[in-house]
XYZ file of C-alpha atoms in Angstrom:
344
model
C 12.716 6.346 17.451
C 11.802 4.475 14.055
C 13.020 1.606 14.614
C 10.436 -1.728 15.332
C 13.330 -3.608 17.517
C 13.718 -0.128 19.692
C 11.034 -0.551 22.577
C 11.135 -4.048 22.799
C 14.742 -4.090 23.393
C 14.105 -1.221 25.854
C 10.552 -3.062 27.925
C 13.254 -6.838 27.665
C 16.358 -4.744 29.217
C 14.020 -3.261 32.407
C 11.705 -6.362 32.511
C 8.909 -5.607 35.247
C 8.007 -10.120 34.046
C 9.397 -12.535 33.546
C 7.398 -12.343 30.316
C 8.966 -9.730 29.608
C 12.995 -10.282 30.153
C 12.429 -13.177 27.430
C 10.008 -11.217 25.031
C 11.216 -11.213 21.376
C 13.259 -8.118 20.893
C 14.251 -8.474 17.289
C 13.566 -10.568 14.190
C 10.364 -9.168 12.986
C 9.623 -5.897 11.125
C 5.873 -6.092 13.149
C 5.040 -4.645 16.140
C 5.311 -6.813 18.793
C 5.147 -4.904 22.260
C 1.587 -3.908 20.703
C 1.061 -7.873 19.369
C 2.196 -9.098 22.573
C -0.459 -6.579 24.738
C -3.632 -7.677 22.429
C -2.742 -11.145 22.915
C -2.342 -11.798 26.041
C -5.748 -9.567 26.530
C -7.579 -11.577 24.451
C -6.131 -15.084 25.618
C -6.646 -13.969 29.250
C -10.024 -13.531 27.833
C -10.863 -15.971 25.539
C -14.171 -16.954 26.390
C -15.135 -13.369 26.396
C -12.779 -12.375 23.588
C -14.935 -15.239 21.096
C -17.909 -15.749 22.271
C -19.242 -13.822 19.124
C -17.868 -15.298 16.802
C -19.648 -18.447 14.686
C -17.920 -21.508 14.384
C -18.707 -23.992 11.592
C -19.615 -24.950 7.578
C -20.387 -23.736 4.612
C -23.396 -26.116 3.054
C -23.986 -25.852 -0.616
C -28.108 -25.274 -1.214
C -29.888 -27.225 -3.852
C -30.303 -23.358 -5.659
C -26.762 -23.226 -5.488
C -26.881 -20.724 -3.108
C -23.585 -21.694 -0.265
C -25.477 -21.765 3.380
C -23.772 -21.638 6.787
C -24.577 -23.815 9.470
C -23.342 -23.717 13.153
C -21.405 -26.929 14.247
C -20.239 -27.830 17.222
C -17.678 -30.853 16.646
C -15.389 -28.233 14.675
C -12.682 -26.265 16.278
C -10.392 -23.241 14.824
C -6.892 -23.555 15.238
C -6.471 -20.929 16.539
C -2.565 -21.551 17.527
C 0.651 -20.829 15.385
C 1.317 -24.233 13.959
C 0.271 -27.135 13.287
C -2.474 -29.488 15.993
C -1.582 -33.164 15.555
C -4.857 -33.033 17.576
C -6.696 -30.701 15.055
C -5.551 -30.241 11.646
C -8.243 -30.025 10.150
C -9.504 -27.037 11.496
C -12.311 -24.650 11.470
C -14.080 -21.677 9.460
C -14.588 -19.157 11.306
C -16.673 -16.104 11.152
C -16.381 -12.362 12.577
C -18.298 -10.565 10.419
C -21.550 -11.945 9.012
C -22.255 -10.256 5.240
C -23.679 -7.567 4.590
C -26.622 -7.758 3.111
C -27.837 -5.089 -0.188
C -30.890 -5.525 -0.122
C -31.637 -4.244 -3.366
C -29.747 -7.488 -4.993
C -30.399 -10.202 -1.829
C -26.985 -10.735 -2.231
C -23.409 -9.384 -0.502
C -22.622 -6.083 -1.292
C -20.398 -5.678 -4.530
C -16.849 -4.446 -4.370
C -16.291 -4.648 -0.404
C -15.129 -7.883 0.913
C -12.059 -9.234 -1.018
C -9.725 -12.640 0.206
C -6.812 -14.019 0.688
C -4.882 -16.881 0.779
C -1.881 -19.433 0.526
C -2.854 -21.928 -1.348
C -1.265 -25.585 -0.524
C -0.316 -27.565 -3.372
C -0.861 -31.603 -2.473
C -2.577 -33.701 0.037
C -2.097 -33.788 3.577
C 1.419 -35.122 4.445
C 3.283 -35.005 8.541
C 5.205 -31.976 7.322
C 2.960 -29.790 4.550
C 2.264 -26.605 6.006
C -1.528 -25.178 6.491
C -3.365 -23.915 3.911
C -4.986 -19.754 4.835
C -7.793 -17.503 3.480
C -9.220 -14.395 5.230
C -11.964 -12.632 3.617
C -11.700 -8.823 4.682
C -14.282 -6.024 4.445
C -13.276 -2.973 2.618
C -15.764 -0.673 3.716
C -14.938 -1.783 7.830
C -11.451 -2.117 7.253
C -11.420 -5.314 9.062
C -11.010 -9.714 8.869
C -14.480 -10.988 9.185
C -14.290 -14.220 8.256
C -11.094 -17.120 8.243
C -10.085 -20.517 7.336
C -6.773 -22.246 8.404
C -5.980 -26.081 8.321
C -5.058 -28.350 6.628
C -7.966 -31.379 4.999
C -7.034 -34.458 4.281
C -7.058 -33.781 0.202
C -5.949 -30.483 -0.609
C -9.281 -30.234 -3.691
C -11.452 -29.421 0.000
C -9.436 -27.004 1.310
C -9.751 -24.935 -2.489
C -13.978 -26.175 -2.241
C -13.558 -24.601 1.239
C -12.349 -21.371 -0.019
C -14.615 -21.361 -3.099
C -17.317 -21.387 -1.137
C -16.147 -18.978 1.326
C -16.025 -16.275 -1.274
C -18.972 -16.570 -2.617
C -20.853 -17.200 0.608
C -18.890 -12.644 0.686
C -19.693 -11.927 -2.332
C -16.155 -11.681 -2.960
C -13.088 -11.889 -5.274
C -9.124 -13.388 -4.333
C -5.922 -12.695 -4.084
C -3.964 -15.789 -4.087
C -0.438 -16.930 -3.947
C -0.047 -18.169 -8.006
C 3.837 -19.675 -7.718
C 1.235 -22.566 -6.547
C -1.150 -24.135 -9.286
C -3.629 -26.770 -8.015
C -5.895 -23.984 -7.401
C -6.014 -21.919 -10.009
C -7.404 -25.750 -12.309
C -10.061 -26.607 -9.182
C -11.267 -23.235 -9.889
C -10.545 -23.420 -13.650
C -12.823 -27.104 -13.357
C -15.833 -25.061 -11.416
C -16.272 -22.480 -13.793
C -14.946 -20.370 -10.705
C -13.061 -18.214 -11.978
C -14.332 -15.457 -11.291
C -13.921 -15.682 -7.889
C -9.945 -15.097 -8.790
C -8.593 -11.548 -8.935
C -7.177 -11.282 -11.841
C -3.079 -9.649 -11.869
C -3.452 -7.032 -9.776
C -2.384 -3.435 -11.760
C -0.111 -2.521 -8.236
C 2.009 -5.465 -9.511
C 1.584 -6.162 -12.857
C 3.687 -4.131 -14.628
C 6.368 -4.644 -11.312
C 9.766 -6.426 -13.899
C 9.671 -8.761 -11.319
C 6.315 -10.146 -11.672
C 6.982 -9.740 -16.003
C 9.861 -12.521 -15.274
C 7.478 -14.893 -14.736
C 7.655 -17.333 -17.890
C 5.719 -20.561 -16.593
C 2.515 -21.166 -14.631
C -0.666 -18.644 -14.764
C -0.171 -15.189 -14.763
C -3.846 -13.913 -15.563
C -4.955 -14.469 -11.391
C -3.962 -14.190 -8.523
C -0.227 -12.111 -7.301
C 3.593 -14.480 -7.709
C 4.943 -14.197 -4.310
C 8.870 -13.193 -5.199
C 11.301 -12.273 -2.050
C 9.692 -7.910 -3.644
C 5.641 -8.594 -3.598
C 6.396 -10.398 -0.468
C 8.766 -7.507 1.328
C 5.622 -4.845 -0.091
C 2.832 -7.062 1.439
C 4.787 -7.178 5.536
C 5.124 -3.436 4.792
C 1.494 -2.937 3.832
C -0.305 -5.717 6.411
C 2.303 -2.939 8.711
C 0.905 -0.085 7.716
C -2.756 -0.891 8.307
C -2.518 -2.465 11.452
C -1.022 0.469 13.012
C -3.443 2.866 11.396
C -5.798 5.067 13.363
C -9.362 3.053 13.867
C -11.686 6.259 15.445
C -15.581 5.044 16.336
C -17.940 6.286 18.801
C -19.331 3.158 20.426
C -22.716 2.499 21.979
C -22.373 5.425 25.064
C -21.942 7.834 21.986
C -18.172 8.178 23.300
C -15.703 9.009 20.325
C -12.993 5.884 20.624
C -9.593 5.765 19.308
C -7.424 2.599 18.970
C -6.141 1.057 15.714
C -6.267 -1.927 13.394
C -4.197 -4.474 15.247
C -6.908 -4.254 18.164
C -9.938 -5.251 15.711
C -7.786 -8.418 14.919
C -10.128 -11.308 16.246
C -7.877 -13.808 14.847
C -5.779 -15.148 18.066
C -3.567 -17.762 15.097
C -2.788 -14.658 13.268
C -1.996 -12.682 15.933
C 1.239 -15.497 17.077
C 1.820 -15.746 13.683
C 2.427 -12.004 13.696
C 4.483 -12.348 16.642
C 6.822 -14.690 16.097
C 7.306 -14.169 12.629
C 11.417 -14.205 11.291
C 12.345 -13.637 7.727
C 13.292 -17.184 7.670
C 9.846 -18.846 8.791
C 6.462 -20.054 7.500
C 3.558 -18.297 8.232
C 0.737 -19.449 7.156
C -1.556 -16.569 7.569
C 0.580 -13.761 7.505
C 0.533 -15.268 3.488
C -2.974 -15.323 2.774
C -3.473 -11.823 4.754
C -0.231 -10.155 2.142
C -2.513 -11.379 -1.038
C -5.531 -9.466 0.920
C -2.891 -6.185 1.596
C -2.157 -5.821 -2.403
C -5.900 -6.566 -3.476
C -6.397 -4.473 -0.493
C -4.355 -1.526 -1.780
C -4.637 -2.046 -5.560
C -7.840 -1.058 -5.571
C -7.765 2.337 -3.525
C -4.924 2.902 -5.181
C -7.912 2.782 -8.804
C -9.959 4.600 -5.854
C -7.205 7.698 -5.463
C -6.387 7.991 -9.047
C -9.952 8.586 -10.112
C -9.889 11.512 -7.461
C -6.617 12.970 -8.057
C -4.670 11.107 -5.535
C -1.368 9.347 -6.363
C 0.542 9.266 -3.631
C 2.316 6.231 -3.758
C 1.743 3.391 -1.052
C 4.998 4.492 1.711
C 7.668 5.547 1.102
C 9.172 4.715 5.121
C 12.834 2.189 4.691
C 12.623 0.570 7.067
C 15.694 -2.078 8.403
C 14.232 -5.236 8.331
C 12.677 -4.877 5.099
C 16.320 -3.427 3.748
C 18.156 -6.934 5.694
C 15.830 -9.190 4.747
C 14.458 -9.427 1.335
C 16.019 -7.229 -2.150
C 14.005 -5.231 -3.363
C 14.250 -3.399 -6.925
C 11.313 -1.995 -7.318
C 11.114 1.337 -9.674
C 8.340 3.466 -7.183
C 8.587 6.411 -10.222
C 9.062 3.998 -13.399
C 5.336 2.236 -11.406
C 3.709 5.203 -10.969
C 4.012 6.419 -14.035
C 2.436 3.568 -15.259
C 0.269 2.286 -12.980
C -1.128 6.091 -13.483
C -1.590 4.596 -17.653
C -3.396 1.960 -17.502
C -5.327 4.168 -14.484
C -6.311 6.473 -17.847
C -7.777 2.871 -19.688
C -10.013 1.670 -16.766
C -11.386 5.354 -15.952
C -14.721 3.614 -15.959
C -14.472 1.308 -13.437
C -15.611 2.393 -9.875
C -15.204 0.955 -6.731
C -18.471 1.029 -3.971
C -15.575 1.518 -1.240
């Protein structure tokens, strides 16, 4: 079936365990059965699952470089929602940046970031801020910070340091103004991506009459729906690799996700809730698609990112994207920027 709820519904109706009898069966675009299985496997073997993760702080050195220091007093927020005993959270690194020895820094155009920002200092009812760092070469999440420091500026500084540490450029929800102002004051606007060409000419972006239009992404219902579909497509994409025993392993990107909090949000996701990590990954996926689209256009591949319909998106979001117009505009922009080459 093309309906993502068919399998969960069947499992719930023919349950073999109490967990299956009460499992979530509707209200999400994401493959809840696969997510649940990966989450349960990870939780069951939690110590083994997180033993390679690094938790700590990014410290500014005297020469302006960023250095990672392990901090055993901090714990990442690895669940969905707020933890009243741990609102600040911690940076969690799943894979350290790979260094280009010719420039003695992480490879250019390899890492990107996605940010769901906050716009005020800590409040009991405020949501969490979240940033993911994503490796375009291996197609996986390599670092995360999700939390709510006392000051919004503290969150912005964490984002700035993570982007510098990975030599990455970040996409963010520019509906919220604080992050842009902070980066501007720090002379760090180069760390924020220009509005992706993938979205820039869509009518919804043209209607953005207020605030910054040069950087980041204006989140409208159509853009959110776009990001969700891109996330689903990415997590169900195949990833084949050779392990240390020279065995060919076939898996999907979902099984490579190391963020437990993100997995919980994916499982609990619905159109009406607040899901900070999912929002941050929307920004990652839109920028990832923008980079892939430019690469494909240069090599002569002009397929749209997707053409399938999804009942969840159709029911919950009002999408008004003219794909023929979008393709024409994108191809025109690519022709004007053929000198751009991304090392993907």
